[in-house]
Amino acid sequence: MMGFFEKLKNSLGKTRESISEQVNNVFKVFVKIDEEFFEELEEALIMSDLGVETSVAIIGQLRDRVKTKRITDSEAVKEELKLVIGDILRELDCSMHLESKPAVILVIGVNGVGKTTSIGKLATFYKNQGNKVLLAAADTFRAAAIDQLDIWAQRSGCEIIKQHEHADPAAVIFDACKAAKARDADILICDTAGRLHNKKNLMAELDKISRVITRELPESSREILLVLDATTGQNALSQTQLFSEVADISGIILTKLDGTAKGGVVVAISEEQKIPVKFVGVGEGVDDLQAFDPDDFARALFEE
């Protein structure tokens, strides 16, 4: 059976090819490590979906290190580049903090990014670790979202709290908080509506949900995870920006990493938004959502 690192490495194949191709071309053309070399390398990183701001920051750090360490060999520069990217990913705390039970995980994100599927996989992930997991279907805006979550609840063997379509999401969360206490759940995972076209409404809704959780489960640990689709590349970055304005995001779930050459956006999110990636989707299977490991990711990004 393939280990998680191998799965991660395989899923980053397209991204690795994209970055390697762009970066290696620069190393092939330039023998001398000079200003023009750094400018070309910066351009190569931008083209690899790391984004302008992040690429500029990476090259700034790389330039300093090359100068300080007096590196003249291009292979050594490439190794240093890996270290810089690894350091950016390691700067943030990628672990989940679910110490006080029942811990609450609020999942947000636009429709179509794999939000409900991620919740199902997340439920399986924690259930496999021996936790009692309860799901709350608070995306009442779409009937399909409730039905879909219900299927995932059955598949993962978790209980679900739901109401009818267009019910008040905060009322669903209220019922779920009560049930989590009564049934001695370890983790309560809540789905929420994924519409961003009316930011004001979404902000009010999330605020109301948050107040209910604070009132009903005042001692509980809480994580707010934003689900992003890796295939959207830089668009994932602008979604992070927008959702940061409506919620206090503690982490990112990045889906569909296996189907894109734009996985470099992980580095951009970490560097520009200072929000840690906590889970990555590396395949279609129920067990293909894995906890994000910065060292493994940096390694898999470059390792052939």
mmCIF file of N, CA and C in Angstrom, residues 159-271:
data_model
loop_
_atom_site.group_PDB
_atom_site.id
_atom_site.type_symbol
_atom_site.label_atom_id
_atom_site.label_comp_id
_atom_site.label_asym_id
_atom_site.label_seq_id
_atom_site.Cartn_x
_atom_site.Cartn_y
_atom_site.Cartn_z
ATOM 1 N N GLU A 159 -22.851 10.286 13.329
ATOM 2 C CA GLU A 159 -24.226 10.803 13.426
ATOM 3 C C GLU A 159 -24.269 12.204 12.836
ATOM 4 N N ILE A 160 -25.466 12.595 12.371
ATOM 5 C CA ILE A 160 -25.623 13.919 11.755
ATOM 6 C C ILE A 160 -26.823 14.642 12.358
ATOM 7 N N ILE A 161 -26.673 15.947 12.550
ATOM 8 C CA ILE A 161 -27.773 16.790 12.998
ATOM 9 C C ILE A 161 -28.164 17.654 11.803
ATOM 10 N N LYS A 162 -29.440 17.570 11.410
ATOM 11 C CA LYS A 162 -29.885 18.329 10.234
ATOM 12 C C LYS A 162 -31.321 18.801 10.410
ATOM 13 N N GLN A 163 -31.666 19.795 9.606
ATOM 14 C CA GLN A 163 -33.046 20.261 9.539
ATOM 15 C C GLN A 163 -33.431 20.320 8.061
ATOM 16 N N HIS A 164 -34.520 21.017 7.774
ATOM 17 C CA HIS A 164 -34.978 21.114 6.390
ATOM 18 C C HIS A 164 -34.213 22.202 5.632
ATOM 19 N N GLU A 165 -34.363 22.189 4.316
ATOM 20 C CA GLU A 165 -33.750 23.220 3.473
ATOM 21 C C GLU A 165 -34.277 24.596 3.888
ATOM 22 N N HIS A 166 -33.403 25.590 3.868
ATOM 23 C CA HIS A 166 -33.695 26.987 4.240
ATOM 24 C C HIS A 166 -33.981 27.188 5.740
ATOM 25 N N ALA A 167 -33.702 26.179 6.553
ATOM 26 C CA ALA A 167 -33.813 26.367 8.012
ATOM 27 C C ALA A 167 -32.717 27.347 8.448
ATOM 28 N N ASP A 168 -32.878 27.911 9.622
ATOM 29 C CA ASP A 168 -31.877 28.850 10.136
ATOM 30 C C ASP A 168 -30.601 28.069 10.488
ATOM 31 N N PRO A 169 -29.470 28.375 9.838
ATOM 32 C CA PRO A 169 -28.231 27.636 10.112
ATOM 33 C C PRO A 169 -27.828 27.663 11.592
ATOM 34 N N ALA A 170 -28.069 28.796 12.252
ATOM 35 C CA ALA A 170 -27.717 28.915 13.678
ATOM 36 C C ALA A 170 -28.565 27.968 14.533
ATOM 37 N N ALA A 171 -29.799 27.713 14.080
ATOM 38 C CA ALA A 171 -30.683 26.777 14.813
ATOM 39 C C ALA A 171 -30.144 25.349 14.694
ATOM 40 N N VAL A 172 -29.604 25.012 13.512
ATOM 41 C CA VAL A 172 -28.989 23.686 13.308
ATOM 42 C C VAL A 172 -27.773 23.539 14.220
ATOM 43 N N ILE A 173 -26.970 24.595 14.281
ATOM 44 C CA ILE A 173 -25.767 24.577 15.126
ATOM 45 C C ILE A 173 -26.148 24.473 16.604
ATOM 46 N N PHE A 174 -27.227 25.164 16.995
ATOM 47 C CA PHE A 174 -27.719 25.089 18.384
ATOM 48 C C PHE A 174 -28.065 23.637 18.731
ATOM 49 N N ASP A 175 -28.850 22.982 17.846
ATOM 50 C CA ASP A 175 -29.219 21.569 18.061
ATOM 51 C C ASP A 175 -27.967 20.682 18.135
ATOM 52 N N ALA A 176 -27.022 20.976 17.243
ATOM 53 C CA ALA A 176 -25.793 20.167 17.169
ATOM 54 C C ALA A 176 -24.943 20.313 18.431
ATOM 55 N N CYS A 177 -24.859 21.531 18.952
ATOM 56 C CA CYS A 177 -24.100 21.767 20.202
ATOM 57 C C CYS A 177 -24.734 20.998 21.362
ATOM 58 N N LYS A 178 -26.068 21.063 21.440
ATOM 59 C CA LYS A 178 -26.797 20.331 22.489
ATOM 60 C C LYS A 178 -26.531 18.822 22.355
ATOM 61 N N ALA A 179 -26.618 18.324 21.120
ATOM 62 C CA ALA A 179 -26.415 16.891 20.868
ATOM 63 C C ALA A 179 -24.975 16.470 21.172
ATOM 64 N N ALA A 180 -24.013 17.333 20.824
ATOM 65 C CA ALA A 180 -22.598 17.021 21.070
ATOM 66 C C ALA A 180 -22.347 16.831 22.567
ATOM 67 N N LYS A 181 -22.963 17.684 23.374
ATOM 68 C CA LYS A 181 -22.822 17.556 24.846
ATOM 69 C C LYS A 181 -23.536 16.299 25.344
ATOM 70 N N ALA A 182 -24.783 16.133 24.908
ATOM 71 C CA ALA A 182 -25.601 15.007 25.380
ATOM 72 C C ALA A 182 -25.013 13.649 24.991
ATOM 73 N N ARG A 183 -24.433 13.584 23.788
ATOM 74 C CA ARG A 183 -23.918 12.301 23.294
ATOM 75 C C ARG A 183 -22.428 12.119 23.551
ATOM 76 N N ASP A 184 -21.862 13.072 24.273
ATOM 77 C CA ASP A 184 -20.443 12.985 24.656
ATOM 78 C C ASP A 184 -19.525 12.862 23.427
ATOM 79 N N ALA A 185 -19.798 13.707 22.440
ATOM 80 C CA ALA A 185 -18.980 13.699 21.209
ATOM 81 C C ALA A 185 -17.612 14.324 21.491
ATOM 82 N N ASP A 186 -16.608 13.856 20.767
ATOM 83 C CA ASP A 186 -15.268 14.453 20.880
ATOM 84 C C ASP A 186 -15.127 15.642 19.947
ATOM 85 N N ILE A 187 -15.686 15.489 18.733
ATOM 86 C CA ILE A 187 -15.536 16.537 17.715
ATOM 87 C C ILE A 187 -16.865 16.771 16.998
ATOM 88 N N LEU A 188 -17.218 18.047 16.881
ATOM 89 C CA LEU A 188 -18.401 18.456 16.131
ATOM 90 C C LEU A 188 -17.907 19.191 14.879
ATOM 91 N N ILE A 189 -18.234 18.650 13.692
ATOM 92 C CA ILE A 189 -17.810 19.284 12.437
ATOM 93 C C ILE A 189 -19.034 19.907 11.766
ATOM 94 N N CYS A 190 -18.971 21.220 11.532
ATOM 95 C CA CYS A 190 -20.129 21.950 11.010
ATOM 96 C C CYS A 190 -19.922 22.424 9.579
ATOM 97 N N ASP A 191 -20.852 22.069 8.706
ATOM 98 C CA ASP A 191 -20.858 22.590 7.341
ATOM 99 C C ASP A 191 -21.550 23.956 7.378
ATOM 100 N N THR A 192 -21.158 24.877 6.505
ATOM 101 C CA THR A 192 -21.801 26.191 6.451
ATOM 102 C C THR A 192 -22.050 26.571 4.999
ATOM 103 N N ALA A 193 -22.907 27.558 4.786
ATOM 104 C CA ALA A 193 -23.247 27.992 3.426
ATOM 105 C C ALA A 193 -22.021 28.558 2.722
ATOM 106 N N GLY A 194 -21.942 28.298 1.405
ATOM 107 C CA GLY A 194 -20.742 28.697 0.675
ATOM 108 C C GLY A 194 -20.965 29.821 -0.303
ATOM 109 N N ARG A 195 -21.758 30.806 0.066
ATOM 110 C CA ARG A 195 -21.971 31.898 -0.894
ATOM 111 C C ARG A 195 -21.194 33.136 -0.467
ATOM 112 N N LEU A 196 -20.477 33.688 -1.419
ATOM 113 C CA LEU A 196 -19.678 34.878 -1.119
ATOM 114 C C LEU A 196 -20.200 36.111 -1.843
ATOM 115 N N HIS A 197 -21.201 35.923 -2.725
ATOM 116 C CA HIS A 197 -21.657 37.087 -3.496
ATOM 117 C C HIS A 197 -22.311 38.126 -2.587
ATOM 118 N N ASN A 198 -22.835 37.674 -1.439
ATOM 119 C CA ASN A 198 -23.339 38.645 -0.480
ATOM 120 C C ASN A 198 -22.562 38.484 0.821
ATOM 121 N N LYS A 199 -21.439 39.171 0.867
ATOM 122 C CA LYS A 199 -20.502 39.020 1.979
ATOM 123 C C LYS A 199 -21.127 39.427 3.317
ATOM 124 N N LYS A 200 -21.972 40.456 3.257
ATOM 125 C CA LYS A 200 -22.586 40.987 4.479
ATOM 126 C C LYS A 200 -23.461 39.928 5.146
ATOM 127 N N ASN A 201 -24.273 39.242 4.318
ATOM 128 C CA ASN A 201 -25.147 38.177 4.838
ATOM 129 C C ASN A 201 -24.338 37.029 5.424
ATOM 130 N N LEU A 202 -23.280 36.647 4.696
ATOM 131 C CA LEU A 202 -22.434 35.543 5.145
ATOM 132 C C LEU A 202 -21.763 35.891 6.472
ATOM 133 N N MET A 203 -21.283 37.130 6.573
ATOM 134 C CA MET A 203 -20.634 37.582 7.804
ATOM 135 C C MET A 203 -21.617 37.519 8.973
ATOM 136 N N ALA A 204 -22.851 37.998 8.734
ATOM 137 C CA ALA A 204 -23.878 37.993 9.789
ATOM 138 C C ALA A 204 -24.205 36.567 10.211
ATOM 139 N N GLU A 205 -24.293 35.664 9.205
ATOM 140 C CA GLU A 205 -24.626 34.261 9.469
ATOM 141 C C GLU A 205 -23.527 33.579 10.294
ATOM 142 N N LEU A 206 -22.267 33.772 9.878
ATOM 143 C CA LEU A 206 -21.144 33.157 10.598
ATOM 144 C C LEU A 206 -21.010 33.723 12.004
ATOM 145 N N ASP A 207 -21.311 35.011 12.120
ATOM 146 C CA ASP A 207 -21.248 35.678 13.425
ATOM 147 C C ASP A 207 -22.298 35.084 14.378
ATOM 148 N N LYS A 208 -23.487 34.850 13.847
ATOM 149 C CA LYS A 208 -24.584 34.274 14.639
ATOM 150 C C LYS A 208 -24.233 32.840 15.066
ATOM 151 N N ILE A 209 -23.691 32.067 14.115
ATOM 152 C CA ILE A 209 -23.265 30.690 14.404
ATOM 153 C C ILE A 209 -22.199 30.692 15.506
ATOM 154 N N SER A 210 -21.254 31.609 15.367
ATOM 155 C CA SER A 210 -20.156 31.714 16.332
ATOM 156 C C SER A 210 -20.670 32.032 17.739
ATOM 157 N N ARG A 211 -21.637 32.920 17.801
ATOM 158 C CA ARG A 211 -22.214 33.297 19.112
ATOM 159 C C ARG A 211 -22.919 32.106 19.758
ATOM 160 N N VAL A 212 -23.620 31.313 18.937
ATOM 161 C CA VAL A 212 -24.317 30.114 19.446
ATOM 162 C C VAL A 212 -23.302 29.129 20.032
ATOM 163 N N ILE A 213 -22.205 28.892 19.296
ATOM 164 C CA ILE A 213 -21.170 27.950 19.762
ATOM 165 C C ILE A 213 -20.551 28.456 21.070
ATOM 166 N N THR A 214 -20.244 29.754 21.110
ATOM 167 C CA THR A 214 -19.630 30.346 22.311
ATOM 168 C C THR A 214 -20.552 30.216 23.518
ATOM 169 N N ARG A 215 -21.848 30.416 23.287
ATOM 170 C CA ARG A 215 -22.817 30.330 24.389
ATOM 171 C C ARG A 215 -23.033 28.882 24.844
ATOM 172 N N GLU A 216 -23.160 27.966 23.882
ATOM 173 C CA GLU A 216 -23.492 26.569 24.204
ATOM 174 C C GLU A 216 -22.277 25.727 24.607
ATOM 175 N N LEU A 217 -21.131 26.022 23.982
ATOM 176 C CA LEU A 217 -19.912 25.249 24.272
ATOM 177 C C LEU A 217 -18.758 26.211 24.601
ATOM 178 N N PRO A 218 -18.883 26.957 25.701
ATOM 179 C CA PRO A 218 -17.892 28.002 26.001
ATOM 180 C C PRO A 218 -16.468 27.499 26.213
ATOM 181 N N GLU A 219 -16.325 26.261 26.647
ATOM 182 C CA GLU A 219 -14.983 25.722 26.947
ATOM 183 C C GLU A 219 -14.336 25.014 25.746
ATOM 184 N N SER A 220 -15.100 24.861 24.691
ATOM 185 C CA SER A 220 -14.626 24.040 23.565
ATOM 186 C C SER A 220 -13.504 24.685 22.763
ATOM 187 N N SER A 221 -12.590 23.836 22.278
ATOM 188 C CA SER A 221 -11.591 24.286 21.300
ATOM 189 C C SER A 221 -12.334 24.532 19.994
ATOM 190 N N ARG A 222 -11.818 25.483 19.205
ATOM 191 C CA ARG A 222 -12.501 25.764 17.951
ATOM 192 C C ARG A 222 -11.507 26.017 16.822
ATOM 193 N N GLU A 223 -11.781 25.411 15.669
ATOM 194 C CA GLU A 223 -10.987 25.644 14.461
ATOM 195 C C GLU A 223 -11.948 26.098 13.358
ATOM 196 N N ILE A 224 -11.540 27.111 12.600
ATOM 197 C CA ILE A 224 -12.320 27.541 11.433
ATOM 198 C C ILE A 224 -11.467 27.261 10.205
ATOM 199 N N LEU A 225 -11.899 26.272 9.430
ATOM 200 C CA LEU A 225 -11.116 25.839 8.269
ATOM 201 C C LEU A 225 -11.763 26.292 6.966
ATOM 202 N N LEU A 226 -10.951 26.904 6.110
ATOM 203 C CA LEU A 226 -11.414 27.340 4.794
ATOM 204 C C LEU A 226 -11.002 26.295 3.758
ATOM 205 N N VAL A 227 -11.980 25.811 2.979
ATOM 206 C CA VAL A 227 -11.687 24.833 1.930
ATOM 207 C C VAL A 227 -11.417 25.572 0.621
ATOM 208 N N LEU A 228 -10.275 25.260 0.000
ATOM 209 C CA LEU A 228 -9.894 25.871 -1.271
ATOM 210 C C LEU A 228 -9.580 24.785 -2.285
ATOM 211 N N ASP A 229 -9.845 25.072 -3.544
ATOM 212 C CA ASP A 229 -9.566 24.155 -4.641
ATOM 213 C C ASP A 229 -8.214 24.534 -5.246
ATOM 214 N N ALA A 230 -7.233 23.638 -5.132
ATOM 215 C CA ALA A 230 -5.873 23.929 -5.612
ATOM 216 C C ALA A 230 -5.827 24.222 -7.105
ATOM 217 N N THR A 231 -6.784 23.658 -7.862
ATOM 218 C CA THR A 231 -6.746 23.846 -9.314
ATOM 219 C C THR A 231 -7.031 25.292 -9.724
ATOM 220 N N THR A 232 -7.559 26.096 -8.801
ATOM 221 C CA THR A 232 -7.853 27.496 -9.141
ATOM 222 C C THR A 232 -6.624 28.393 -8.979
ATOM 223 N N GLY A 233 -5.532 27.837 -8.481
ATOM 224 C CA GLY A 233 -4.272 28.588 -8.392
ATOM 225 C C GLY A 233 -4.399 29.897 -7.636
ATOM 226 N N GLN A 234 -4.019 30.998 -8.283
ATOM 227 C CA GLN A 234 -4.018 32.301 -7.616
ATOM 228 C C GLN A 234 -5.402 32.752 -7.160
ATOM 229 N N ASN A 235 -6.454 32.193 -7.776
ATOM 230 C CA ASN A 235 -7.812 32.524 -7.365
ATOM 231 C C ASN A 235 -8.073 32.044 -5.928
ATOM 232 N N ALA A 236 -7.389 30.964 -5.552
ATOM 233 C CA ALA A 236 -7.514 30.449 -4.169
ATOM 234 C C ALA A 236 -6.995 31.496 -3.181
ATOM 235 N N LEU A 237 -6.003 32.238 -3.618
ATOM 236 C CA LEU A 237 -5.412 33.283 -2.784
ATOM 237 C C LEU A 237 -6.410 34.420 -2.558
ATOM 238 N N SER A 238 -7.117 34.812 -3.630
ATOM 239 C CA SER A 238 -8.095 35.900 -3.471
ATOM 240 C C SER A 238 -9.300 35.440 -2.648
ATOM 241 N N GLN A 239 -9.654 34.145 -2.760
ATOM 242 C CA GLN A 239 -10.734 33.612 -1.910
ATOM 243 C C GLN A 239 -10.338 33.658 -0.436
ATOM 244 N N THR A 240 -9.071 33.334 -0.158
ATOM 245 C CA THR A 240 -8.579 33.387 1.228
ATOM 246 C C THR A 240 -8.706 34.803 1.758
ATOM 247 N N GLN A 241 -8.324 35.753 0.950
ATOM 248 C CA GLN A 241 -8.402 37.175 1.307
ATOM 249 C C GLN A 241 -9.842 37.565 1.649
ATOM 250 N N LEU A 242 -10.775 37.180 0.773
ATOM 251 C CA LEU A 242 -12.188 37.538 0.967
ATOM 252 C C LEU A 242 -12.779 36.888 2.215
ATOM 253 N N PHE A 243 -12.504 35.592 2.402
ATOM 254 C CA PHE A 243 -13.051 34.894 3.572
ATOM 255 C C PHE A 243 -12.409 35.367 4.877
ATOM 256 N N SER A 244 -11.174 35.849 4.780
ATOM 257 C CA SER A 244 -10.507 36.395 5.981
ATOM 258 C C SER A 244 -11.259 37.616 6.501
ATOM 259 N N GLU A 245 -11.976 38.278 5.594
ATOM 260 C CA GLU A 245 -12.744 39.471 5.990
ATOM 261 C C GLU A 245 -14.045 39.112 6.699
ATOM 262 N N VAL A 246 -14.515 37.867 6.529
ATOM 263 C CA VAL A 246 -15.781 37.481 7.172
ATOM 264 C C VAL A 246 -15.597 36.484 8.319
ATOM 265 N N ALA A 247 -14.416 35.887 8.414
ATOM 266 C CA ALA A 247 -14.202 34.886 9.480
ATOM 267 C C ALA A 247 -12.748 34.867 9.926
ATOM 268 N N ASP A 248 -12.559 34.455 11.157
ATOM 269 C CA ASP A 248 -11.212 34.357 11.728
ATOM 270 C C ASP A 248 -10.663 32.962 11.399
ATOM 271 N N ILE A 249 -10.159 32.810 10.182
ATOM 272 C CA ILE A 249 -9.724 31.494 9.687
ATOM 273 C C ILE A 249 -8.477 31.016 10.430
ATOM 274 N N SER A 250 -8.531 29.763 10.918
ATOM 275 C CA SER A 250 -7.363 29.225 11.638
ATOM 276 C C SER A 250 -6.546 28.274 10.766
ATOM 277 N N GLY A 251 -7.129 27.853 9.629
ATOM 278 C CA GLY A 251 -6.392 26.930 8.765
ATOM 279 C C GLY A 251 -7.084 26.708 7.434
ATOM 280 N N ILE A 252 -6.349 26.085 6.523
ATOM 281 C CA ILE A 252 -6.836 25.821 5.166
ATOM 282 C C ILE A 252 -6.888 24.317 4.904
ATOM 283 N N ILE A 253 -7.949 23.888 4.198
ATOM 284 C CA ILE A 253 -7.982 22.546 3.607
ATOM 285 C C ILE A 253 -7.836 22.774 2.108
ATOM 286 N N LEU A 254 -6.771 22.255 1.526
ATOM 287 C CA LEU A 254 -6.546 22.445 0.091
ATOM 288 C C LEU A 254 -6.886 21.153 -0.641
ATOM 289 N N THR A 255 -7.936 21.198 -1.467
ATOM 290 C CA THR A 255 -8.402 19.999 -2.171
ATOM 291 C C THR A 255 -7.810 19.920 -3.580
ATOM 292 N N LYS A 256 -7.961 18.753 -4.191
ATOM 293 C CA LYS A 256 -7.622 18.508 -5.610
ATOM 294 C C LYS A 256 -6.165 18.837 -5.960
ATOM 295 N N LEU A 257 -5.296 18.582 -5.016
ATOM 296 C CA LEU A 257 -3.869 18.829 -5.238
ATOM 297 C C LEU A 257 -3.311 17.894 -6.297
ATOM 298 N N ASP A 258 -3.965 16.730 -6.429
ATOM 299 C CA ASP A 258 -3.482 15.708 -7.361
ATOM 300 C C ASP A 258 -3.832 16.011 -8.814
ATOM 301 N N GLY A 259 -4.707 16.985 -9.053
ATOM 302 C CA GLY A 259 -5.136 17.223 -10.430
ATOM 303 C C GLY A 259 -4.628 18.527 -11.007
ATOM 304 N N THR A 260 -3.582 19.096 -10.426
ATOM 305 C CA THR A 260 -3.179 20.438 -10.842
ATOM 306 C C THR A 260 -1.670 20.639 -10.860
ATOM 307 N N ALA A 261 -1.251 21.614 -11.651
ATOM 308 C CA ALA A 261 0.162 22.034 -11.650
ATOM 309 C C ALA A 261 0.316 23.289 -10.790
ATOM 310 N N LYS A 262 -0.778 23.653 -10.089
ATOM 311 C CA LYS A 262 -0.801 24.924 -9.356
ATOM 312 C C LYS A 262 -0.652 24.766 -7.842
ATOM 313 N N GLY A 263 -0.087 23.638 -7.425
ATOM 314 C CA GLY A 263 0.083 23.373 -5.989
ATOM 315 C C GLY A 263 1.004 24.350 -5.281
ATOM 316 N N GLY A 264 1.763 25.100 -6.058
ATOM 317 C CA GLY A 264 2.652 26.114 -5.477
ATOM 318 C C GLY A 264 1.896 27.185 -4.716
ATOM 319 N N VAL A 265 0.576 27.243 -4.931
ATOM 320 C CA VAL A 265 -0.250 28.234 -4.234
ATOM 321 C C VAL A 265 -0.205 28.024 -2.710
ATOM 322 N N VAL A 266 0.123 26.804 -2.271
ATOM 323 C CA VAL A 266 0.288 26.513 -0.837
ATOM 324 C C VAL A 266 1.317 27.476 -0.227
ATOM 325 N N VAL A 267 2.409 27.664 -0.939
ATOM 326 C CA VAL A 267 3.492 28.537 -0.457
ATOM 327 C C VAL A 267 3.008 29.983 -0.416
ATOM 328 N N ALA A 268 2.254 30.388 -1.462
ATOM 329 C CA ALA A 268 1.738 31.752 -1.538
ATOM 330 C C ALA A 268 0.758 32.048 -0.397
ATOM 331 N N ILE A 269 -0.124 31.081 -0.089
ATOM 332 C CA ILE A 269 -1.088 31.272 1.002
ATOM 333 C C ILE A 269 -0.350 31.436 2.339
ATOM 334 N N SER A 270 0.656 30.587 2.556
ATOM 335 C CA SER A 270 1.432 30.643 3.803
ATOM 336 C C SER A 270 2.176 31.973 3.927
ATOM 337 N N GLU A 271 2.794 32.413 2.837
ATOM 338 C CA GLU A 271 3.630 33.617 2.857
ATOM 339 C C GLU A 271 2.798 34.903 2.904
#
